Each structure stands twice: as C-alpha cells, then as structure tokens.
XYZ file of C-alpha atoms in Angstrom:
758
model
C -11.725 -19.643 -0.845
C -14.925 -20.477 -2.755
C -17.075 -17.867 -4.475
C -19.693 -17.839 -1.732
C -17.038 -17.406 0.957
C -15.453 -14.504 -0.952
C -18.894 -12.965 -1.317
C -19.518 -13.204 2.429
C -16.101 -11.727 3.228
C -16.718 -8.790 0.872
C -20.128 -8.116 2.395
C -18.736 -8.401 5.928
C -15.883 -6.008 5.092
C -18.347 -3.384 3.886
C -20.824 -3.817 6.742
C -18.656 -4.286 9.872
C -17.795 -2.778 12.323
C -19.801 0.088 10.797
C -21.348 0.254 7.321
C -19.228 1.821 4.577
C -15.558 2.694 4.167
C -15.290 6.419 4.978
C -16.420 8.808 7.704
C -16.186 12.474 8.679
C -13.700 13.317 11.442
C -13.497 16.723 13.214
C -10.270 18.667 12.701
C -10.762 21.135 15.563
C -11.097 20.790 19.326
C -14.663 20.403 20.541
C -14.342 19.455 24.221
C -15.386 22.724 25.897
C -18.254 25.166 25.569
C -15.743 27.700 24.230
C -14.742 25.254 21.494
C -18.369 24.714 20.509
C -19.153 28.424 20.535
C -16.246 28.988 18.141
C -17.157 26.024 15.958
C -20.778 27.066 15.618
C -22.809 29.960 16.997
C -21.789 32.686 17.636
C -18.139 32.306 16.578
C -18.890 30.789 13.180
C -20.402 34.094 12.042
C -16.962 35.699 11.753
C -15.572 33.495 8.963
C -18.984 33.619 7.261
C -18.783 37.416 7.116
C -15.212 37.305 5.820
C -16.200 34.893 3.050
C -19.200 37.069 2.188
C -16.797 39.991 1.663
C -14.288 37.889 -0.302
C -15.490 34.543 -1.612
C -11.914 33.291 -2.046
C -11.594 33.265 1.759
C -13.696 30.095 1.698
C -10.366 28.346 1.075
C -8.897 30.009 4.167
C -11.675 29.220 6.623
C -13.205 25.925 5.384
C -12.170 22.495 4.131
C -13.116 23.301 0.525
C -9.491 23.432 -0.636
C -8.845 19.805 0.289
C -12.262 18.384 -0.535
C -13.099 16.507 -3.732
C -16.497 15.208 -4.799
C -16.485 11.733 -6.346
C -19.688 11.855 -8.406
C -21.459 9.149 -10.382
C -24.895 8.230 -11.672
C -24.025 4.545 -11.681
C -24.453 4.038 -15.423
C -21.068 2.368 -16.099
C -19.799 0.901 -12.840
C -16.562 -1.083 -13.126
C -17.477 -4.250 -15.024
C -21.010 -4.175 -13.659
C -22.618 -1.775 -16.105
C -25.690 0.362 -15.422
C -26.578 -0.657 -11.858
C -27.899 2.661 -10.588
C -26.649 5.349 -8.202
C -27.249 3.502 -4.911
C -25.440 0.393 -6.119
C -22.484 2.525 -7.240
C -21.937 3.970 -3.764
C -19.497 1.262 -2.510
C -17.280 1.985 -5.531
C -17.406 5.730 -4.956
C -16.540 5.261 -1.267
C -13.625 3.095 -2.386
C -12.409 5.845 -4.709
C -12.645 8.241 -1.772
C -10.516 5.903 0.299
C -7.828 5.875 -2.415
C -7.801 9.672 -2.582
C -7.227 9.803 1.170
C -4.567 7.135 1.583
C -2.500 8.123 -1.447
C -2.769 11.929 -1.403
C -4.463 12.946 1.871
C -7.446 14.386 -0.001
C -10.824 14.341 1.738
C -13.817 13.114 -0.249
C -17.594 13.251 -0.181
C -19.026 10.661 -2.542
C -22.146 11.917 -4.341
C -24.468 9.509 -6.147
C -26.845 11.384 -8.466
C -30.123 9.856 -9.634
C -30.017 11.454 -13.067
C -29.322 9.987 -16.506
C -30.450 13.100 -18.357
C -27.345 15.078 -19.268
C -28.763 18.507 -18.431
C -30.207 17.363 -15.110
C -26.922 15.718 -14.119
C -24.865 18.772 -15.066
C -27.179 21.178 -13.289
C -27.115 19.028 -10.159
C -23.310 18.984 -10.084
C -23.128 22.726 -10.725
C -25.556 23.382 -7.878
C -23.396 21.556 -5.311
C -20.011 22.627 -6.705
C -19.482 25.492 -4.186
C -18.895 22.828 -1.526
C -15.838 21.377 -3.241
C -12.323 22.208 -4.350
C -12.499 19.661 -7.174
C -14.802 17.126 -8.853
C -13.879 13.611 -9.901
C -16.487 12.164 -12.255
C -16.670 8.405 -12.092
C -18.369 5.489 -13.851
C -20.589 7.490 -16.213
C -21.296 5.768 -19.515
C -20.122 7.057 -22.867
C -20.920 9.007 -24.937
C -22.794 11.051 -22.295
C -19.632 11.251 -20.162
C -17.834 13.278 -22.844
C -20.415 16.053 -22.930
C -20.873 16.026 -19.148
C -17.165 16.498 -18.526
C -16.726 19.060 -21.322
C -19.560 21.263 -20.103
C -18.636 21.053 -16.434
C -15.047 22.045 -17.231
C -16.353 25.045 -19.182
C -18.998 26.103 -16.668
C -17.224 25.578 -13.321
C -14.151 27.300 -11.876
C -12.793 24.252 -10.011
C -10.902 21.218 -11.380
C -13.121 18.588 -13.016
C -11.835 15.262 -14.351
C -13.519 12.062 -15.479
C -10.924 9.581 -14.267
C -12.291 6.695 -16.345
C -11.232 8.688 -19.389
C -8.084 10.472 -18.352
C -6.584 8.242 -15.660
C -5.893 5.343 -17.983
C -4.864 7.771 -20.712
C -2.249 9.491 -18.553
C -0.710 6.317 -17.145
C -0.712 4.399 -20.432
C 0.729 7.407 -22.253
C 3.630 7.567 -19.797
C 4.181 3.853 -20.341
C 3.978 4.251 -24.121
C 6.560 7.050 -24.189
C 9.006 4.929 -22.235
C 8.251 1.764 -24.210
C 8.910 3.541 -27.499
C 12.192 4.861 -26.128
C 13.268 1.322 -25.193
C 12.484 -0.111 -28.644
C 13.947 2.960 -30.388
C 10.795 3.956 -32.237
C 9.229 7.403 -32.674
C 5.622 8.081 -31.724
C 5.180 10.134 -34.913
C 6.002 7.084 -37.026
C 4.494 4.076 -35.277
C 1.257 2.397 -36.337
C -1.128 2.114 -33.390
C -4.174 -0.159 -33.095
C -6.694 0.720 -30.373
C -9.117 -2.090 -29.513
C -12.023 -0.462 -27.712
C -13.866 2.782 -28.366
C -15.238 3.769 -24.975
C -14.390 6.766 -22.822
C -10.935 5.478 -21.870
C -9.985 4.528 -25.433
C -11.037 7.889 -26.873
C -9.164 9.804 -24.172
C -6.052 7.628 -24.553
C -5.949 8.192 -28.287
C -6.376 11.947 -27.952
C -3.563 12.132 -25.426
C -1.257 10.010 -27.603
C -1.906 12.537 -30.379
C -0.873 15.349 -28.027
C 2.505 13.611 -27.817
C 2.855 13.261 -31.584
C 0.912 10.192 -32.677
C -0.602 10.809 -36.130
C -4.263 10.199 -36.901
C -3.410 8.489 -40.201
C -1.334 5.949 -38.254
C -4.141 5.046 -35.827
C -6.822 2.389 -36.273
C -9.581 2.035 -33.684
C -11.863 -0.973 -33.301
C -15.081 -1.529 -31.388
C -17.200 -4.658 -30.996
C -18.234 -4.420 -34.684
C -14.686 -4.249 -36.011
C -12.481 -1.455 -37.318
C -14.273 1.901 -37.203
C -14.553 3.073 -40.810
C -15.842 6.382 -42.114
C -18.410 4.584 -44.251
C -20.156 3.031 -41.247
C -23.542 4.563 -40.429
C -24.564 5.785 -36.989
C -21.138 6.677 -35.622
C -20.939 8.945 -32.583
C -18.960 12.153 -32.883
C -16.135 10.586 -30.870
C -15.924 7.521 -33.110
C -16.054 9.668 -36.254
C -12.979 11.466 -34.922
C -10.946 8.254 -35.298
C -12.679 6.577 -38.229
C -10.472 5.437 -41.100
C -10.927 5.481 -44.875
C -8.749 2.383 -45.226
C -10.484 -0.796 -46.347
C -9.655 -2.701 -43.187
C -12.423 -4.431 -41.269
C -10.976 -6.779 -38.660
C -8.532 -6.582 -35.781
C -6.513 -9.330 -37.440
C -6.031 -7.210 -40.565
C -5.259 -4.075 -38.561
C -2.488 -5.703 -36.547
C -0.435 -6.818 -39.554
C 2.750 -4.766 -39.315
C 1.435 -2.643 -36.442
C 3.911 -1.371 -33.862
C 1.561 -0.802 -30.915
C -1.570 -2.548 -29.643
C -3.669 -0.771 -27.000
C -6.332 -3.005 -25.495
C -9.229 -1.419 -23.613
C -11.818 -4.036 -24.395
C -12.368 -7.655 -23.382
C -10.313 -10.749 -22.621
C -8.578 -12.928 -25.199
C -9.399 -10.982 -28.375
C -5.762 -11.048 -29.483
C -4.451 -14.393 -30.697
C -0.803 -15.495 -30.880
C -1.102 -15.326 -34.672
C -2.121 -11.665 -34.461
C 0.820 -10.917 -32.189
C 3.199 -12.707 -34.551
C 1.956 -10.530 -37.427
C 3.013 -7.298 -35.688
C 6.266 -5.500 -36.425
C 9.613 -6.122 -34.762
C 9.689 -5.284 -31.024
C 5.909 -4.885 -30.743
C 4.390 -2.960 -27.830
C 1.280 -4.594 -26.372
C -0.777 -2.905 -23.651
C -3.492 -5.460 -22.873
C -5.413 -3.552 -20.206
C -8.730 -5.424 -19.928
C -9.375 -6.510 -16.323
C -9.279 -8.992 -14.760
C -8.199 -10.891 -17.883
C -6.225 -9.060 -20.577
C -6.779 -9.146 -24.342
C -3.943 -11.676 -24.498
C -2.560 -13.434 -21.439
C 0.822 -12.120 -20.335
C 2.411 -15.590 -20.247
C 1.056 -16.414 -23.708
C 2.333 -13.156 -25.201
C 5.812 -13.609 -23.731
C 5.935 -17.226 -24.912
C 4.804 -16.203 -28.412
C 7.363 -13.437 -28.942
C 10.534 -12.788 -26.975
C 10.727 -9.255 -28.319
C 7.268 -8.153 -27.136
C 7.120 -5.324 -24.600
C 4.042 -5.941 -22.498
C 1.867 -4.040 -20.031
C -1.442 -5.063 -18.461
C -3.893 -3.819 -15.864
C -2.918 -6.586 -13.454
C -0.725 -6.254 -10.383
C 0.783 -9.744 -10.756
C 2.552 -8.869 -14.014
C 5.217 -6.251 -14.795
C 4.117 -2.802 -15.949
C 0.692 -2.500 -14.340
C -1.270 0.395 -15.843
C -2.975 1.514 -12.654
C -4.946 4.764 -12.386
C -3.822 5.192 -8.779
C -0.481 6.332 -10.214
C -2.266 9.429 -11.442
C -5.561 10.765 -10.135
C -4.640 11.259 -6.424
C -1.530 13.229 -7.293
C -3.081 15.177 -10.178
C -5.856 16.430 -7.916
C -3.336 17.081 -5.134
C -1.324 19.399 -7.373
C -4.452 21.068 -8.769
C -5.921 21.711 -5.317
C -2.682 23.051 -3.884
C -2.489 25.888 -6.415
C -6.259 26.361 -6.405
C -6.459 25.546 -10.119
C -9.684 26.437 -11.930
C -9.440 23.345 -14.126
C -7.319 20.326 -15.009
C -6.220 21.247 -18.516
C -4.228 19.542 -21.219
C -0.969 21.087 -20.000
C -1.480 19.581 -16.536
C -2.235 16.124 -17.970
C 0.851 16.304 -20.172
C 2.932 17.346 -17.165
C 1.615 14.334 -15.227
C 2.511 12.025 -18.123
C 6.072 13.345 -18.288
C 6.550 13.217 -14.514
C 5.374 9.605 -14.303
C 7.482 8.599 -17.309
C 10.592 10.334 -15.957
C 10.174 8.822 -12.487
C 10.513 5.330 -13.949
C 14.008 6.239 -15.158
C 15.293 7.286 -11.733
C 16.961 4.907 -9.247
C 14.266 3.000 -7.372
C 14.097 3.373 -3.554
C 15.183 0.265 -1.708
C 11.824 -0.022 0.037
C 10.144 -0.420 -3.365
C 12.660 -3.079 -4.419
C 12.052 -4.860 -1.127
C 8.267 -4.653 -1.402
C 8.178 -6.100 -4.915
C 10.834 -8.724 -4.316
C 13.425 -7.355 -6.734
C 17.128 -7.035 -6.104
C 17.174 -3.887 -8.186
C 14.321 -2.569 -10.291
C 15.627 -0.516 -13.183
C 14.243 1.102 -16.297
C 13.715 -1.595 -18.898
C 11.157 -3.899 -20.541
C 9.738 -5.049 -17.216
C 9.756 -1.617 -15.579
C 8.476 1.178 -17.814
C 6.220 2.909 -15.251
C 6.593 3.331 -11.480
C 5.067 0.898 -9.032
C 1.850 2.010 -7.282
C 3.556 1.845 -3.879
C 6.400 4.175 -4.878
C 6.386 6.856 -2.139
C 7.927 9.433 -4.490
C 4.805 9.763 -6.654
C 3.199 12.430 -4.493
C 6.318 14.636 -4.436
C 7.045 14.195 -8.161
C 3.680 14.173 -9.941
C 1.855 16.735 -7.790
C 4.505 19.494 -8.169
C 4.680 18.836 -11.911
C 0.914 19.285 -12.202
C 0.989 22.374 -9.970
C 3.762 23.982 -12.046
C 1.846 23.295 -15.263
C -1.269 24.873 -13.762
C 0.716 28.015 -12.901
C 2.445 28.173 -16.287
C -0.847 27.738 -18.158
C -2.547 30.492 -16.166
C -5.199 28.468 -14.317
C -3.695 28.668 -10.800
C -5.225 31.141 -8.350
C -2.651 30.507 -5.601
C 0.807 29.973 -7.135
C 3.417 28.246 -4.995
C 6.560 30.261 -4.233
C 8.761 27.824 -2.269
C 8.860 24.529 -4.143
C 11.264 22.838 -1.756
C 8.956 23.585 1.159
C 6.001 22.337 -0.894
C 7.690 19.023 -1.641
C 8.540 18.602 2.041
C 4.917 19.325 2.880
C 3.779 16.660 0.419
C 6.140 14.071 1.886
C 4.895 14.872 5.376
C 1.213 14.679 4.416
C 1.261 10.922 4.565
C 3.308 8.981 7.050
C 4.421 5.622 5.763
C 1.971 3.892 8.115
C -0.784 3.627 5.541
C 1.634 2.106 3.033
C 3.777 0.075 5.365
C 1.605 -3.025 5.570
C 0.983 -2.895 1.825
C 4.756 -2.873 1.304
C 5.187 -5.864 3.608
C 2.249 -7.832 2.193
C 3.498 -7.282 -1.349
C 6.931 -8.487 -0.289
C 5.552 -11.520 1.578
C 3.488 -12.619 -1.432
C 6.593 -12.655 -3.628
C 7.946 -15.641 -1.683
C 5.325 -17.074 0.709
C 6.810 -19.210 3.481
C 5.556 -22.197 5.490
C 4.208 -20.815 8.753
C 3.247 -23.001 11.728
C 0.121 -21.842 13.586
C 0.497 -23.437 17.020
C -2.956 -22.421 18.318
C -4.943 -23.703 15.369
C -7.899 -25.054 17.342
C -9.211 -21.509 17.790
C -11.671 -19.991 15.325
C -9.931 -16.593 15.014
C -6.514 -18.188 14.508
C -7.915 -20.306 11.691
C -9.602 -17.259 10.183
C -6.208 -15.515 10.122
C -4.647 -18.635 8.591
C -7.389 -18.720 5.960
C -6.763 -15.092 5.014
C -2.998 -15.485 4.602
C -3.587 -18.682 2.614
C -6.194 -17.105 0.312
C -4.086 -13.977 -0.204
C -0.952 -15.980 -1.005
C 0.932 -14.470 1.940
C 1.920 -17.737 3.625
C 1.521 -21.512 3.490
C -0.044 -22.314 6.873
C 0.681 -25.492 8.829
C -2.005 -26.004 11.477
C -1.146 -27.714 14.758
C -3.866 -29.361 16.841
C -6.638 -31.947 16.829
C -7.429 -32.692 13.195
C -11.161 -33.265 13.723
C -11.548 -29.993 15.625
C -9.589 -28.003 13.041
C -11.434 -29.544 10.090
C -14.743 -28.735 11.771
C -13.800 -25.055 12.103
C -12.450 -24.961 8.548
C -15.770 -26.316 7.324
C -17.553 -23.585 9.256
C -15.248 -21.051 7.561
C -16.110 -22.611 4.171
C -12.410 -23.063 3.558
C -11.434 -24.595 0.240
C -7.857 -25.507 -0.440
C -5.064 -27.833 0.545
C -3.667 -27.067 3.970
C -1.478 -29.183 6.255
C -2.857 -30.211 9.648
C -0.489 -31.862 12.127
C -1.487 -33.218 15.543
C 1.567 -33.871 17.764
C -0.608 -35.984 20.074
C -1.823 -38.284 17.306
C -0.349 -41.778 17.062
C 0.080 -41.074 13.362
C 2.897 -38.663 14.219
C 4.482 -40.771 16.984
C 7.604 -41.501 14.938
C 8.188 -37.828 14.177
C 7.566 -36.876 17.811
C 10.136 -39.445 18.888
C 12.714 -38.117 16.409
C 12.139 -34.552 17.602
C 12.331 -35.662 21.239
C 15.705 -37.323 20.651
C 17.117 -34.182 19.047
C 15.739 -31.919 21.733
C 16.997 -34.193 24.524
C 20.542 -34.190 23.117
C 20.488 -30.386 22.842
C 19.297 -29.986 26.460
C 20.626 -33.083 28.248
C 23.116 -31.013 30.260
C 20.394 -28.525 31.175
C 18.208 -30.829 33.224
C 16.050 -32.343 30.456
C 15.549 -36.115 30.398
C 14.404 -38.126 27.391
C 11.076 -38.659 29.174
C 10.719 -34.887 29.579
C 11.617 -34.335 25.926
C 8.979 -36.821 24.725
C 6.364 -35.139 26.870
C 7.302 -31.636 25.668
C 7.320 -32.638 21.997
C 3.629 -33.478 22.238
C 2.985 -29.845 23.137
C 2.271 -27.721 20.092
C 4.676 -24.848 20.866
C 7.639 -27.179 21.295
C 6.656 -29.317 18.311
C 6.135 -26.235 16.114
C 9.455 -24.727 17.191
C 11.178 -28.021 16.326
C 9.535 -28.028 12.878
C 11.097 -24.625 12.223
C 14.433 -25.629 13.737
C 14.606 -28.757 11.563
C 13.554 -27.009 8.361
C 10.104 -28.588 8.058
C 8.666 -25.067 8.332
C 10.037 -21.563 7.908
C 8.320 -19.652 10.717
C 6.277 -20.121 13.887
C 3.452 -17.952 15.210
C 1.898 -18.678 18.590
C 0.624 -17.044 21.773
C -3.081 -16.552 21.061
C -4.179 -18.647 24.050
C -1.266 -18.212 26.446
C 0.732 -15.461 28.095
C 3.882 -14.084 26.494
C 6.545 -15.684 28.752
C 4.945 -19.128 28.393
C 5.015 -18.861 24.608
C 8.586 -17.526 24.613
C 10.255 -20.403 26.504
C 9.876 -23.110 23.783
C 11.256 -20.710 21.178
C 14.301 -19.992 23.325
C 14.941 -23.641 24.193
C 14.401 -25.123 20.715
C 15.355 -22.421 18.183
C 17.655 -20.173 20.166
C 19.460 -16.939 19.421
C 21.023 -15.959 16.125
C 24.793 -16.108 15.865
C 26.444 -13.157 17.558
C 23.356 -12.149 19.551
C 23.857 -11.770 23.296
C 20.238 -11.142 24.242
C 16.973 -11.500 22.348
C 14.692 -8.442 22.489
C 11.430 -7.171 21.025
C 9.831 -4.160 19.384
C 6.304 -2.968 18.754
C 5.379 -1.113 15.606
C 2.708 1.498 16.270
C 0.822 2.819 13.226
C 0.092 6.337 14.460
C -1.305 9.459 12.792
C 2.235 10.835 12.990
C 3.533 7.850 11.032
C 5.078 4.467 11.889
C 6.780 4.383 15.291
C 8.891 1.496 16.616
C 9.249 1.066 20.397
C 11.822 -1.222 22.064
C 12.161 -3.290 24.194
C 8.475 -3.819 24.966
C 8.370 -7.438 26.149
C 11.587 -9.313 26.991
C 14.354 -7.481 28.905
C 13.129 -5.952 32.208
C 16.269 -4.009 33.235
C 18.787 -3.911 30.371
C 22.312 -2.623 30.971
C 23.801 0.098 28.788
C 25.408 -2.531 26.524
C 22.152 -4.437 26.305
C 20.304 -1.229 25.409
C 22.839 -0.679 22.641
C 22.232 -4.211 21.340
C 18.459 -3.673 21.497
C 18.925 -0.526 19.403
C 21.011 -2.393 16.815
C 18.494 -5.239 16.586
C 15.619 -2.796 16.256
C 17.455 -0.887 13.516
C 17.679 -4.124 11.510
C 13.946 -4.689 11.889
C 13.133 -1.118 10.856
C 15.190 -1.639 7.700
C 13.316 -4.887 7.064
C 10.199 -2.738 6.922
C 11.828 -0.664 4.170
C 12.584 2.359 6.373
C 15.782 4.040 7.487
C 15.890 3.985 11.313
C 15.960 7.428 12.957
C 16.344 6.568 16.642
C 15.990 8.424 19.919
C 17.039 7.024 23.286
C 14.268 8.288 25.564
C 14.241 8.846 29.308
C 13.138 11.434 31.898
C 16.027 13.737 31.003
C 17.380 15.754 28.070
C 21.114 15.142 27.722
C 21.587 14.804 31.476
C 19.392 17.753 32.491
C 17.987 15.738 35.411
C 20.629 14.391 37.794
C 18.437 11.672 39.314
C 18.108 8.130 37.974
C 20.539 6.182 35.815
C 22.239 7.299 32.625
C 22.228 3.945 30.806
C 20.475 5.431 27.779
C 23.096 8.190 27.477
C 25.916 5.651 27.843
C 24.329 3.339 25.256
C 24.002 6.236 22.801
C 27.613 7.209 23.408
C 28.726 3.639 22.706
C 26.743 3.555 19.454
C 28.163 6.914 18.327
C 31.682 5.617 18.856
C 31.264 2.081 17.510
C 28.372 2.294 15.034
C 28.549 5.796 13.515
C 26.284 4.692 10.647
C 23.350 4.394 13.078
C 21.329 7.615 13.411
C 20.574 7.878 17.125
C 20.749 10.480 19.870
C 19.746 10.919 23.486
C 18.954 10.795 26.212
C 15.852 12.769 25.345
C 12.455 13.275 26.848
C 9.801 11.732 24.627
C 8.186 15.029 23.623
C 11.505 16.447 22.425
C 12.240 13.233 20.546
C 8.927 13.402 18.686
C 8.635 17.180 18.215
C 11.212 18.238 15.645
C 10.552 21.953 16.168
C 11.109 21.784 19.942
C 14.250 19.702 19.461
C 15.780 22.086 16.928
C 15.033 25.175 19.012
C 16.470 23.778 22.237
C 19.115 21.308 21.052
C 20.264 22.302 17.543
C 23.464 20.255 18.019
C 21.524 16.990 18.140
C 22.119 14.365 15.459
C 18.323 14.202 15.132
C 17.906 17.862 14.129
C 15.751 18.190 10.983
C 15.004 14.474 11.071
C 11.749 12.666 11.849
C 12.277 10.111 14.614
C 10.648 6.754 13.865
C 12.170 4.623 16.637
C 12.217 5.054 20.411
C 14.641 3.063 22.584
C 13.557 2.902 26.236
C 15.629 2.422 29.402
C 13.543 -0.545 30.604
C 10.682 -2.844 29.717
C 8.159 -1.207 32.051
C 8.366 2.218 30.404
C 8.307 0.745 26.877
C 5.386 -1.587 27.561
C 3.271 1.060 29.280
C 3.946 3.519 26.459
C 2.941 1.204 23.632
C -0.261 0.127 25.348
C -1.195 3.736 26.132
C -0.606 4.778 22.521
C -2.663 1.830 21.324
C -5.658 2.586 23.534
C -5.666 6.383 23.752
C -4.938 7.044 20.080
C -6.621 3.893 18.756
C -3.373 3.126 16.942
C -2.851 -0.260 15.355
C -0.003 -2.228 16.918
C 2.096 -4.970 15.365
C 4.037 -6.894 17.916
C 5.805 -7.500 20.099
C 8.066 -8.546 17.211
C 10.821 -10.868 18.412
C 14.355 -9.721 17.562
C 17.572 -11.715 17.504
C 16.273 -15.275 17.049
C 18.045 -17.777 14.818
C 14.871 -18.380 12.809
C 11.559 -16.600 12.370
C 9.315 -17.085 15.403
C 6.824 -14.559 16.716
C 4.184 -14.305 19.415
C 0.629 -13.009 19.114
C -0.721 -10.942 21.933
C -3.055 -12.967 24.152
C -6.467 -12.821 22.432
C -5.155 -10.866 19.420
C -7.627 -9.825 16.724
C -7.704 -11.576 13.356
C -6.168 -8.491 11.717
C -3.344 -8.378 14.269
C -2.592 -12.052 13.666
C -2.586 -11.566 9.893
C -0.180 -8.630 10.258
C 2.111 -10.617 12.548
C 2.089 -13.517 10.081
C 3.142 -11.107 7.330
C 6.051 -9.998 9.542
C 6.943 -13.643 10.232
C 7.034 -14.431 6.497
C 9.235 -11.441 5.640
C 11.487 -12.235 8.612
C 11.795 -15.814 7.326
C 12.678 -14.519 3.860
C 15.483 -12.391 5.323
C 16.790 -15.163 7.562
C 16.761 -17.730 4.757
C 18.976 -15.427 2.679
C 21.302 -14.836 5.629
C 21.627 -18.578 6.276
C 22.024 -19.596 2.638
C-alpha cells in the first residue's frame, strides 16, 4: 500500500462510521420512566446525599473507581513533537482504547490547552474529583518531571506519566532477566544510556532502585556524553552527569555490558557493538527503527542479547505490558498514588511471568512450538492473557503493604478470578489469530474478486502480511478496481475464462472428470465447470497451487458449498462436514454448531459435530467447554427427541477428555450460577461454557443471527469443519471486516492442515 493509501485508510478508520475511537455507554437500565427517575431526578439525590455525608461513597455510587483520565497538552506527541492539544486527541483516545481492551478500565481523554506548568497542574487538580486515576501522556521534558511530581504530592489518587515509567518498568523487567541469563550482576555492570528524555531518566532511576550504581552509568544526549563540566544542564541531567573524560558514545561503549537506547535510529554501529564486553545486552528501543537494526546486531555478535520496541523481533519492550495492569491494581485497592514500591512490584511480576510455562494459546499466536525463558524470550508477550491476573495483584499487594491502599483486598483468589472474568477472550481472540496467521501467511484464492469489497479485503490481508491473495476473475475488471483502491504490490490474478489459462483449465477438467466420472460428470461438463471460479479455485487448492479458498460473497451458501464438496472433499475419517459460527459477545467468545450444513443430524452426527467444533475451538487457542442445548434440562421435558442427551452420553463414554454436558436449556448452559444451584452434579459446574451444540440447523442458525442482530455481536462464520483442505464461505454480502476475519481463519486452518498432511 502506498503512503497516500495508508494515509486515507488511517483517516477513514478515525472518521467512520462515527468520528473517534471511544464512546460513553450506559451501565444501567433506562427504558422506563422509573429507570429515568432513578438515574436522574428525583432518585439521584439519594446517592448525592450519601456522598455528601461520606465522600468515599463516591466510589460506591459512581464510576469514579474505574475511571482514568488520559491527560496531555500535546507538547511531545509520539514522534510528532509539539503539535498542540487538539492534534493529540487521536493519540489520547487510542490510549483510552488500550486501557479498556487490556484491563477493562474506562477512560475520558482530556486535552489541556496549557504549556505553563502551574496552569496545567491547577487544571488537572480542578478536574481530579471526577477520576480514580490520572495517566499523564505526551508532555515534554523537563516540564513533565515537575508536573508529575507535584500532582503525585498534591492529589490523593494514582498519577503516572506513562512515557516515563511505562518504558522504565518493562525495560527493567527485561534487564533483570537478561542479566540473569548472561550471569552478570546489576551492581557490577557498566550501563550506557543513549537518550536523556523523560523515559531515559525514569529508566535509569528505576535501574538504580534494583541495584545499578551511578558510577557505572553513562548517559548521552544529542551533544554526547553528559559530563558535569557541561554548562546549562537540567536538574535531571545533572543527576546522571559523569566526571569521567568521555565525550562520545563510541568511547562510552568500550567494555560496556549494557546499552539502553531511547534515542534515534542507527546511532550504534557494528564497531561499537563489537567493542562491548562479552555477552552484551542491547536494548535498542527507538521506534520504528532501533538504534541498531536487530538483524545487523545478531549478525555482528552471536552472543548479543537483544530487545527492541518492535513487534516483529523477539523481546518487544511494549508499554502495554504495564500501564493497564498497574492502574488496574491501583484502582482496585483505591490507592492514593502509584509509588516506587508498586512500580518495583510490577517489574518483578513481569520478570517472573516470563519464567513460567507459556500458555499454548500464546505459543500458537506467535507461531512457536514452545516459548521458554531464554535469549529470545526475556519478557512476556503483549497478548499473554495472564498479565492482568499476575501484574495487577502484585501492584495491589504492594499498595497495601506500602500503606497507600484505602480498600485492601481480603480474598486474593476471588480477586484473581474477577480479573480473569473482566475481559472475555473476544477482544484478544482476533489479535491472537492475526498474529498467528502473519507468522506463516498462506496463498488464499478469492473466488469473487470482481467485487470492490472483496478486493478491499484482499488488499488488507495482503498489506498486513496475513495472506498471499490469488484473485479469480476478469483481469481488466480486477485491475481497474485495484487501481481505484490505489493498490501497490505484486498480486496474482487468474481468469479461468481467459484463453491464456486454457491449458490449465483442460488439465483441471481432466482430473475432475476422472474423480467424478462414475457420478454423472462427463468431460464436457468438467470443462464447463472448470471455467467457473468456485470450481477452478477449489481445484487450485486441491492440486496444491493454493493453500485455501474463500468464496460466497455473491452467491448463497449451498451454491458455494457444492464445488468444495465435489473437488476438495472431506478429511480422512470424517463422516459428515459441519460448520460453526464464532460470536464475539460481551460475555466472551461463543461457538455455535451446526449453523449451516446439517439440517437434522442424528445423535452420532451431533457427536461428530461436537468433536469437529472442539478441534476448531482449540485452533483458536481456547479449551472447549461445551454444552449440548435443547428445550430440556437433563430430560426434564418428555416431549421431543433426546438426540442431544444421547450424543453427550456417547461422548462421555468414548471421549472422556472432551468437556461437555447436556441436554441443557440455553440459559442454564450460559448462567454458571443457575447451573450450579440447580444441577451441581454437572460436568460444567464452575466452568464457563464457550461452545453450544444444537440439536438441528434451524435452532443453531436462528440463534446465531439473533445474537448478531440483537446484541450487535460480531460473527465469524459459518466456519467449515471437516474438509480435507482449508475452504471457507463468506456470508452473502459480508462486510469487508467479516471477510478479513474469515480469511484469517482460512490461513490458520491451512497452517494446521498443512502440518497434519506433512
């Protein structure tokens, strides 16, 4: 994608369907006059009076306890500099989005038109009663140091400038683990810090809290090594000035053990790296391009232990590992500040987490057979679901121990369960899959490529490195749409009706004819069918010229399904192909089966559908917790069939490793409290069901479409189960986002099937 196209996409993302990235959503009912009278006048007076009597009750009756202000004056925005408060707002909204999706913290972003320190501080203090915490963002140094220091002193809620402390906390965790791996002590190592801004100062101070010695630290800014003799130093730079007669980064790095880069790209040369001590630690954290390229550093020294700020290299120092969970822990104990003890606790929790066995879903997402503590894994991955239940409790405990918690937690096990339940996997699920797909992008045939939206989806997966699209259709038509999309790149276009491909069509027709000659297909029929894009695309996948097929945008489901059945066929050992829909609900991800293929499955077919669905759920990095749903609870209603109950019985006897129970009514299956109270014997007791197996297609299909429309839940599917190779069908007229998501599924499915067939 060219620069102008990326620019347009970014602007469109921020402006459509509504401007911005966050909104306010009511948390209480508001449908009736009674609801409104409780929400506002006269009912609202009661909590107001209670808070007036005891101000701490504001946490009981309002959203203050889960509300953080992300505040900036726009003086140091990302790599954009001083662009002003209005221009900083998209970044602040983005930070709010990260708070919400990673830690379920609500955010108001506040952009303050004030560069004067006193005016800025007074403004923040004046609005502070609204919030449970304040995240300062993108404020230039050295003003940011005084602003944060004074606000911490003068307010009784947590305040943190993430630009300073986020990088410090994550890089410190990485440094502790890196030093352990190379068997060096932080008290003894020589550390060179390149950069002297807010992040660099905070990093260095935190390293000292863990034992790094001032006499072993050299800090450089754009003028060279910061020496005591230099005039005009800020108080922060004076703190780390040296009396040594060293002026350049090149001199400083000779014999150094650790390089911390918080500056600009390519300032470290291979010669500088070679001059460092044995087993050097290099954290080149400039973004998007580090102080020395990862590939160059690794090629220069085999013994280097490297971290960067980039997601495409090992050991990404990413602030999202810290700030959501630090604020979560601070808010949950109603801490009056985020102090040094809490930061140190976060460092230790993050460092320790990297040493624990990695969940399979993380291995799957990042394309590793087994991530383990070592040179290429010294800090957790950003998508590790354990971060919230490890870092937040550690911060909360430190707040209590250091005396800044107003509401200490008593039951830590219950608290950790609460944290895990705050966020269903739905908001991480697609990120897991996309990350996994990008590790090994597959060739995906788009059979309906003459449609604008299909090509837009193909462009996105191409640009994001998710898949290698192969476009079927009239070349002139497709190229015209690609030009309209301002597509730049090399992409295959194949027209089965073009004379150019006549030889390939003939070869495919011969193969197809021989496979179907005893099923009523003539060679003439085969030639005719192979000029249709669905048949041709299916044959490309069958013959290994592509890895996956996606189709269905312009045709109904059964029509799209037939070529896949006839050309690709079922996987070995599969009696019947089935389907599932993944619903991304507020409750969390929910798989429903069979939503599209088998109208009236028998008990054995229901059992097979359950087994196929369980495989797909695992492909998504989740453990299937399945309920067979019907109109009855364990036979309570004597009307209708009992196929679900019989299928569950069969699975209990023959596949005891599968967690499933039923028959259950849907509300009991989804409401763990109801289930435990009424049916404590169930295998689903104290478990969160993520998969529903239905007695027939009608009930499954109606349910998924009702959930989609009534709850505005995103749906991925129907996902085809049980095929020999990866082939999936878009819903008729699917959105671009739905097609991108289905393509991601197709790629991951192809990855799995290629391993199974190898």
